[in-house]
PDB file of C-alpha atoms in Angstrom:
ATOM      1  CA  MET A  23       1.553  45.685  72.297  1.00  0.00           C
ATOM      2  CA  ALA A  24       0.784  49.330  72.054  1.00  0.00           C
ATOM      3  CA  GLU A  25       4.340  50.173  71.016  1.00  0.00           C
ATOM      4  CA  SER A  26       6.753  48.561  68.569  1.00  0.00           C
ATOM      5  CA  SER A  27       9.238  47.940  71.399  1.00  0.00           C
ATOM      6  CA  ASP A  28       6.690  45.485  72.782  1.00  0.00           C
ATOM      7  CA  LEU A  29       7.262  43.378  69.656  1.00  0.00           C
ATOM      8  CA  GLN A  30      10.807  42.483  70.678  1.00  0.00           C
ATOM      9  CA  PRO A  31      10.891  41.231  74.238  1.00  0.00           C
ATOM     10  CA  LEU A  32      13.638  38.915  75.427  1.00  0.00           C
ATOM     11  CA  LEU A  33      12.006  35.455  75.441  1.00  0.00           C
ATOM     12  CA  SER A  34      13.539  32.275  76.806  1.00  0.00           C
ATOM     13  CA  ASP A  35      12.788  28.733  77.910  1.00  0.00           C
ATOM     14  CA  GLU A  36      14.986  25.711  78.664  1.00  0.00           C
ATOM     15  CA  LEU A  37      15.918  25.194  74.966  1.00  0.00           C
ATOM     16  CA  ILE A  38      16.212  28.599  73.371  1.00  0.00           C
ATOM     17  CA  THR A  39      16.520  32.329  73.843  1.00  0.00           C
ATOM     18  CA  LEU A  40      15.064  34.897  71.464  1.00  0.00           C
ATOM     19  CA  ARG A  41      16.619  38.320  71.578  1.00  0.00           C
ATOM     20  CA  PRO A  42      15.898  41.346  69.389  1.00  0.00           C
ATOM     21  CA  LEU A  43      17.758  41.229  66.087  1.00  0.00           C
ATOM     22  CA  LYS A  44      20.541  43.818  65.730  1.00  0.00           C
ATOM     23  CA  SER A  45      22.212  45.096  62.582  1.00  0.00           C
ATOM     24  CA  GLU A  46      25.505  43.539  63.710  1.00  0.00           C
ATOM     25  CA  ASP A  47      23.841  40.090  63.616  1.00  0.00           C
ATOM     26  CA  PHE A  48      23.878  40.015  59.806  1.00  0.00           C
ATOM     27  CA  GLU A  49      27.038  37.933  59.327  1.00  0.00           C
ATOM     28  CA  ILE A  50      26.213  35.272  61.920  1.00  0.00           C
ATOM     29  CA  LEU A  51      22.644  34.955  60.665  1.00  0.00           C
ATOM     30  CA  TYR A  52      23.735  34.862  57.034  1.00  0.00           C
ATOM     31  CA  ALA A  53      26.167  32.060  57.876  1.00  0.00           C
ATOM     32  CA  LEU A  54      23.116  29.979  58.835  1.00  0.00           C
ATOM     33  CA  ALA A  55      20.914  31.218  55.981  1.00  0.00           C
ATOM     34  CA  SER A  56      23.509  30.493  53.289  1.00  0.00           C
ATOM     35  CA  ASP A  57      22.417  26.827  53.247  1.00  0.00           C
ATOM     36  CA  PRO A  58      20.294  26.451  50.063  1.00  0.00           C
ATOM     37  CA  LEU A  59      18.329  23.544  51.560  1.00  0.00           C
ATOM     38  CA  ILE A  60      16.803  25.853  54.180  1.00  0.00           C
ATOM     39  CA  TRP A  61      15.008  27.711  51.361  1.00  0.00           C
ATOM     40  CA  GLU A  62      14.224  24.677  49.191  1.00  0.00           C
ATOM     41  CA  GLN A  63      10.456  24.848  49.853  1.00  0.00           C
ATOM     42  CA  HIS A  64      10.263  28.595  50.375  1.00  0.00           C
ATOM     43  CA  PRO A  65       8.685  30.851  47.722  1.00  0.00           C
ATOM     44  CA  ASN A  66      12.041  32.646  47.387  1.00  0.00           C
ATOM     45  CA  LYS A  67      14.461  29.784  46.860  1.00  0.00           C
ATOM     46  CA  ASN A  68      17.388  32.169  46.338  1.00  0.00           C
ATOM     47  CA  ARG A  69      17.396  33.566  49.846  1.00  0.00           C
ATOM     48  CA  PHE A  70      20.659  31.697  50.503  1.00  0.00           C
ATOM     49  CA  GLN A  71      22.382  34.207  48.197  1.00  0.00           C
ATOM     50  CA  ARG A  72      23.968  37.084  50.060  1.00  0.00           C
ATOM     51  CA  ASP A  73      22.224  39.958  48.242  1.00  0.00           C
ATOM     52  CA  VAL A  74      18.820  38.270  48.469  1.00  0.00           C
ATOM     53  CA  PHE A  75      19.361  37.522  52.153  1.00  0.00           C
ATOM     54  CA  GLN A  76      20.480  41.131  52.698  1.00  0.00           C
ATOM     55  CA  ASN A  77      17.041  42.228  51.470  1.00  0.00           C
ATOM     56  CA  PHE A  78      15.380  39.732  53.843  1.00  0.00           C
ATOM     57  CA  PHE A  79      17.535  41.003  56.722  1.00  0.00           C
ATOM     58  CA  ASN A  80      16.731  44.644  55.902  1.00  0.00           C
ATOM     59  CA  GLY A  81      13.022  43.781  56.068  1.00  0.00           C
ATOM     60  CA  ALA A  82      13.598  42.065  59.401  1.00  0.00           C
ATOM     61  CA  MET A  83      15.330  45.123  60.814  1.00  0.00           C
ATOM     62  CA  GLU A  84      12.623  47.486  59.549  1.00  0.00           C
ATOM     63  CA  SER A  85       9.879  45.277  61.021  1.00  0.00           C
ATOM     64  CA  ASN A  86      10.959  46.162  64.580  1.00  0.00           C
ATOM     65  CA  GLY A  87       9.745  42.712  65.563  1.00  0.00           C
ATOM     66  CA  ALA A  88      12.566  40.389  64.484  1.00  0.00           C
ATOM     67  CA  PHE A  89      14.558  38.018  66.671  1.00  0.00           C
ATOM     68  CA  ILE A  90      17.708  35.997  66.462  1.00  0.00           C
ATOM     69  CA  VAL A  91      17.290  32.600  68.117  1.00  0.00           C
ATOM     70  CA  PHE A  92      20.013  30.965  70.199  1.00  0.00           C
ATOM     71  CA  SER A  93      20.360  27.428  71.518  1.00  0.00           C
ATOM     72  CA  ASN A  94      20.720  27.579  75.280  1.00  0.00           C
ATOM     73  CA  ARG A  95      22.700  24.331  75.196  1.00  0.00           C
ATOM     74  CA  THR A  96      25.431  25.633  72.867  1.00  0.00           C
ATOM     75  CA  GLY A  97      24.961  29.410  73.005  1.00  0.00           C
ATOM     76  CA  GLU A  98      25.117  29.406  69.198  1.00  0.00           C
ATOM     77  CA  PRO A  99      22.603  31.140  66.914  1.00  0.00           C
ATOM     78  CA  ILE A 100      20.210  28.685  65.269  1.00  0.00           C
ATOM     79  CA  GLY A 101      17.780  30.880  63.323  1.00  0.00           C
ATOM     80  CA  SER A 102      15.375  33.767  63.271  1.00  0.00           C
ATOM     81  CA  SER A 103      11.686  34.678  63.460  1.00  0.00           C
ATOM     82  CA  ARG A 104       9.594  37.795  63.836  1.00  0.00           C
ATOM     83  CA  PHE A 105       6.381  39.445  64.852  1.00  0.00           C
ATOM     84  CA  CYS A 106       4.851  41.683  62.185  1.00  0.00           C
ATOM     85  CA  GLY A 107       1.524  42.955  60.947  1.00  0.00           C
ATOM     86  CA  PHE A 108       0.246  43.954  64.381  1.00  0.00           C
ATOM     87  CA  ASP A 109      -3.346  45.204  64.061  1.00  0.00           C
ATOM     88  CA  PRO A 110      -4.675  46.589  67.345  1.00  0.00           C
ATOM     89  CA  ASP A 111      -8.179  47.036  65.897  1.00  0.00           C
ATOM     90  CA  LYS A 112      -8.435  43.373  64.890  1.00  0.00           C
ATOM     91  CA  LYS A 113      -6.446  42.274  67.953  1.00  0.00           C
ATOM     92  CA  SER A 114      -4.168  40.223  65.718  1.00  0.00           C
ATOM     93  CA  ILE A 115      -0.520  39.834  64.795  1.00  0.00           C
ATOM     94  CA  GLU A 116       1.522  37.719  62.404  1.00  0.00           C
ATOM     95  CA  VAL A 117       4.343  35.392  63.356  1.00  0.00           C
ATOM     96  CA  GLY A 118       6.596  34.445  60.503  1.00  0.00           C
ATOM     97  CA  TYR A 119       9.749  34.691  58.459  1.00  0.00           C
ATOM     98  CA  THR A 120      10.997  31.831  60.613  1.00  0.00           C
ATOM     99  CA  PHE A 121      13.957  29.717  59.659  1.00  0.00           C
ATOM    100  CA  LEU A 122      16.124  27.341  61.643  1.00  0.00           C
ATOM    101  CA  ALA A 123      19.439  25.717  60.784  1.00  0.00           C
ATOM    102  CA  ARG A 124      18.878  22.200  59.431  1.00  0.00           C
ATOM    103  CA  ALA A 125      20.475  20.604  62.493  1.00  0.00           C
ATOM    104  CA  TYR A 126      17.374  21.746  64.409  1.00  0.00           C
ATOM    105  CA  TRP A 127      14.747  20.454  61.975  1.00  0.00           C
ATOM    106  CA  GLY A 128      12.575  17.622  63.223  1.00  0.00           C
ATOM    107  CA  THR A 129      13.362  18.491  66.846  1.00  0.00           C
ATOM    108  CA  THR A 130      11.394  20.326  69.518  1.00  0.00           C
ATOM    109  CA  TYR A 131      13.140  23.643  68.761  1.00  0.00           C
ATOM    110  CA  ASN A 132      10.526  24.984  66.314  1.00  0.00           C
ATOM    111  CA  ARG A 133       7.727  24.093  68.740  1.00  0.00           C
ATOM    112  CA  SER A 134       9.643  25.829  71.523  1.00  0.00           C
ATOM    113  CA  LEU A 135      10.120  28.921  69.352  1.00  0.00           C
ATOM    114  CA  LYS A 136       6.461  29.120  68.366  1.00  0.00           C
ATOM    115  CA  THR A 137       5.314  28.420  71.939  1.00  0.00           C
ATOM    116  CA  LEU A 138       7.371  31.316  73.296  1.00  0.00           C
ATOM    117  CA  MET A 139       6.050  33.654  70.621  1.00  0.00           C
ATOM    118  CA  LEU A 140       2.427  32.522  70.891  1.00  0.00           C
ATOM    119  CA  ASP A 141       2.399  32.658  74.689  1.00  0.00           C
ATOM    120  CA  TYR A 142       3.730  36.208  74.514  1.00  0.00           C
ATOM    121  CA  ALA A 143       1.414  37.343  71.693  1.00  0.00           C
ATOM    122  CA  PHE A 144      -1.720  35.995  73.350  1.00  0.00           C
ATOM    123  CA  ARG A 145      -1.119  38.311  76.303  1.00  0.00           C
ATOM    124  CA  PHE A 146      -2.129  41.133  73.901  1.00  0.00           C
ATOM    125  CA  VAL A 147      -4.024  39.735  70.900  1.00  0.00           C
ATOM    126  CA  GLU A 148      -6.856  37.307  70.229  1.00  0.00           C
ATOM    127  CA  ARG A 149      -5.476  35.722  67.074  1.00  0.00           C
ATOM    128  CA  VAL A 150      -2.162  35.050  65.378  1.00  0.00           C
ATOM    129  CA  GLU A 151      -1.720  34.534  61.655  1.00  0.00           C
ATOM    130  CA  PHE A 152       1.020  32.618  59.864  1.00  0.00           C
ATOM    131  CA  HIS A 153       1.657  33.266  56.139  1.00  0.00           C
ATOM    132  CA  ILE A 154       3.295  30.170  54.686  1.00  0.00           C
ATOM    133  CA  GLY A 155       4.356  29.616  51.089  1.00  0.00           C
ATOM    134  CA  ALA A 156       2.004  27.329  49.171  1.00  0.00           C
ATOM    135  CA  VAL A 157       4.892  24.973  48.379  1.00  0.00           C
ATOM    136  CA  ASN A 158       6.340  24.961  51.906  1.00  0.00           C
ATOM    137  CA  ILE A 159       4.839  21.658  53.040  1.00  0.00           C
ATOM    138  CA  ARG A 160       7.319  21.291  55.915  1.00  0.00           C
ATOM    139  CA  SER A 161       6.211  24.575  57.548  1.00  0.00           C
ATOM    140  CA  GLN A 162       2.532  23.888  56.857  1.00  0.00           C
ATOM    141  CA  LYS A 163       2.712  20.535  58.641  1.00  0.00           C
ATOM    142  CA  ALA A 164       4.635  22.050  61.563  1.00  0.00           C
ATOM    143  CA  ILE A 165       2.077  24.804  62.128  1.00  0.00           C
ATOM    144  CA  GLU A 166      -0.834  22.367  61.762  1.00  0.00           C
ATOM    145  CA  LYS A 167       0.733  20.225  64.511  1.00  0.00           C
ATOM    146  CA  LEU A 168       0.481  23.259  66.793  1.00  0.00           C
ATOM    147  CA  GLY A 169      -3.236  23.524  66.021  1.00  0.00           C
ATOM    148  CA  ALA A 170      -3.298  26.369  63.495  1.00  0.00           C
ATOM    149  CA  ILE A 171      -6.025  26.168  60.866  1.00  0.00           C
ATOM    150  CA  LYS A 172      -5.740  27.178  57.216  1.00  0.00           C
ATOM    151  CA  ILE A 173      -8.192  30.033  56.630  1.00  0.00           C
ATOM    152  CA  ASP A 174      -7.220  31.555  53.284  1.00  0.00           C
ATOM    153  CA  GLU A 175      -4.872  31.716  50.310  1.00  0.00           C
ATOM    154  CA  PHE A 176      -3.540  34.817  48.614  1.00  0.00           C
ATOM    155  CA  GLU A 177      -0.495  36.316  46.983  1.00  0.00           C
ATOM    156  CA  VAL A 178       1.894  37.948  49.420  1.00  0.00           C
ATOM    157  CA  ALA A 179       4.682  40.299  48.390  1.00  0.00           C
ATOM    158  CA  TYR A 180       7.536  39.865  50.837  1.00  0.00           C
ATOM    159  CA  TYR A 181       9.704  42.874  51.575  1.00  0.00           C
ATOM    160  CA  GLY A 182      11.252  43.869  48.244  1.00  0.00           C
ATOM    161  CA  GLU A 183      10.303  40.566  46.587  1.00  0.00           C
ATOM    162  CA  PRO A 184       7.652  39.608  44.033  1.00  0.00           C
ATOM    163  CA  ALA A 185       4.283  38.312  45.244  1.00  0.00           C
ATOM    164  CA  LYS A 186       3.926  34.547  45.721  1.00  0.00           C
ATOM    165  CA  LEU A 187       0.982  32.350  46.668  1.00  0.00           C
ATOM    166  CA  ASN A 188       0.764  31.838  50.430  1.00  0.00           C
ATOM    167  CA  PHE A 189      -1.567  29.909  52.682  1.00  0.00           C
ATOM    168  CA  ILE A 190      -2.830  31.812  55.684  1.00  0.00           C
ATOM    169  CA  TYR A 191      -3.102  29.875  58.929  1.00  0.00           C
ATOM    170  CA  GLU A 192      -4.667  31.159  62.108  1.00  0.00           C
ATOM    171  CA  MET A 193      -4.381  30.323  65.767  1.00  0.00           C
ATOM    172  CA  SER A 194      -6.897  31.807  68.182  1.00  0.00           C
ATOM    173  CA  ARG A 195      -6.130  32.541  71.806  1.00  0.00           C
ATOM    174  CA  GLU A 196      -8.998  30.240  72.777  1.00  0.00           C
ATOM    175  CA  ASN A 197      -7.565  27.321  70.758  1.00  0.00           C
ATOM    176  CA  TRP A 198      -4.031  27.932  72.009  1.00  0.00           C
ATOM    177  CA  LEU A 199      -4.867  28.211  75.687  1.00  0.00           C
TER     178      LEU A 199
END
C-alpha cells in the first residue's frame, strides 16, 4: 500500500463486488443513504439528508480509498465502505464509513465486505482499526463478531462534521489469520 491507488483495488467474492467509488456514483449511493433508519445509531443521524450526505460523499471521494458495494446476485448497489488513515510507519489502516441498505442487515453481506477488505489490508499492514460511534451498538456487535477488540475511546471529527465520541476497535493480522 505504498500508493493511494493501492487503497482501491477491485475486490469480489461470491456475494459482492467492491469497486472504487466514482463521482458519478453520487445519485445511486444517495438513493440508498436517504433511508433515515440507516443512520439511526450513527453519530450523525442527519446523513440521510442530501446536503449532509453530499459532505460524506465528498469526504469519501477525497479519501482515495472509498468503494461502492454491489450485490453479485442482483447487480444492484447495496452500500459503501472505505480504507483511510493508512500509516506505513505503524503498519496500520482504518476500515470504516461503512453502510449497507437495510435489506442486507442481519445477513452475511457485512461479514463478506469486511472479509474482503481485511484479507486485502493484511497483505500490507499488521493491524486494522475501526472507529465506531459510541451509540452505534449494531456496528459494535458486528465488528466484535469478527474478532475485533475495543482498544480506546475518543472524539473523532468526521470530514466536515463536529467531533463525536467513538470507540476504537482493532484487528491484528495475527488474530485475523
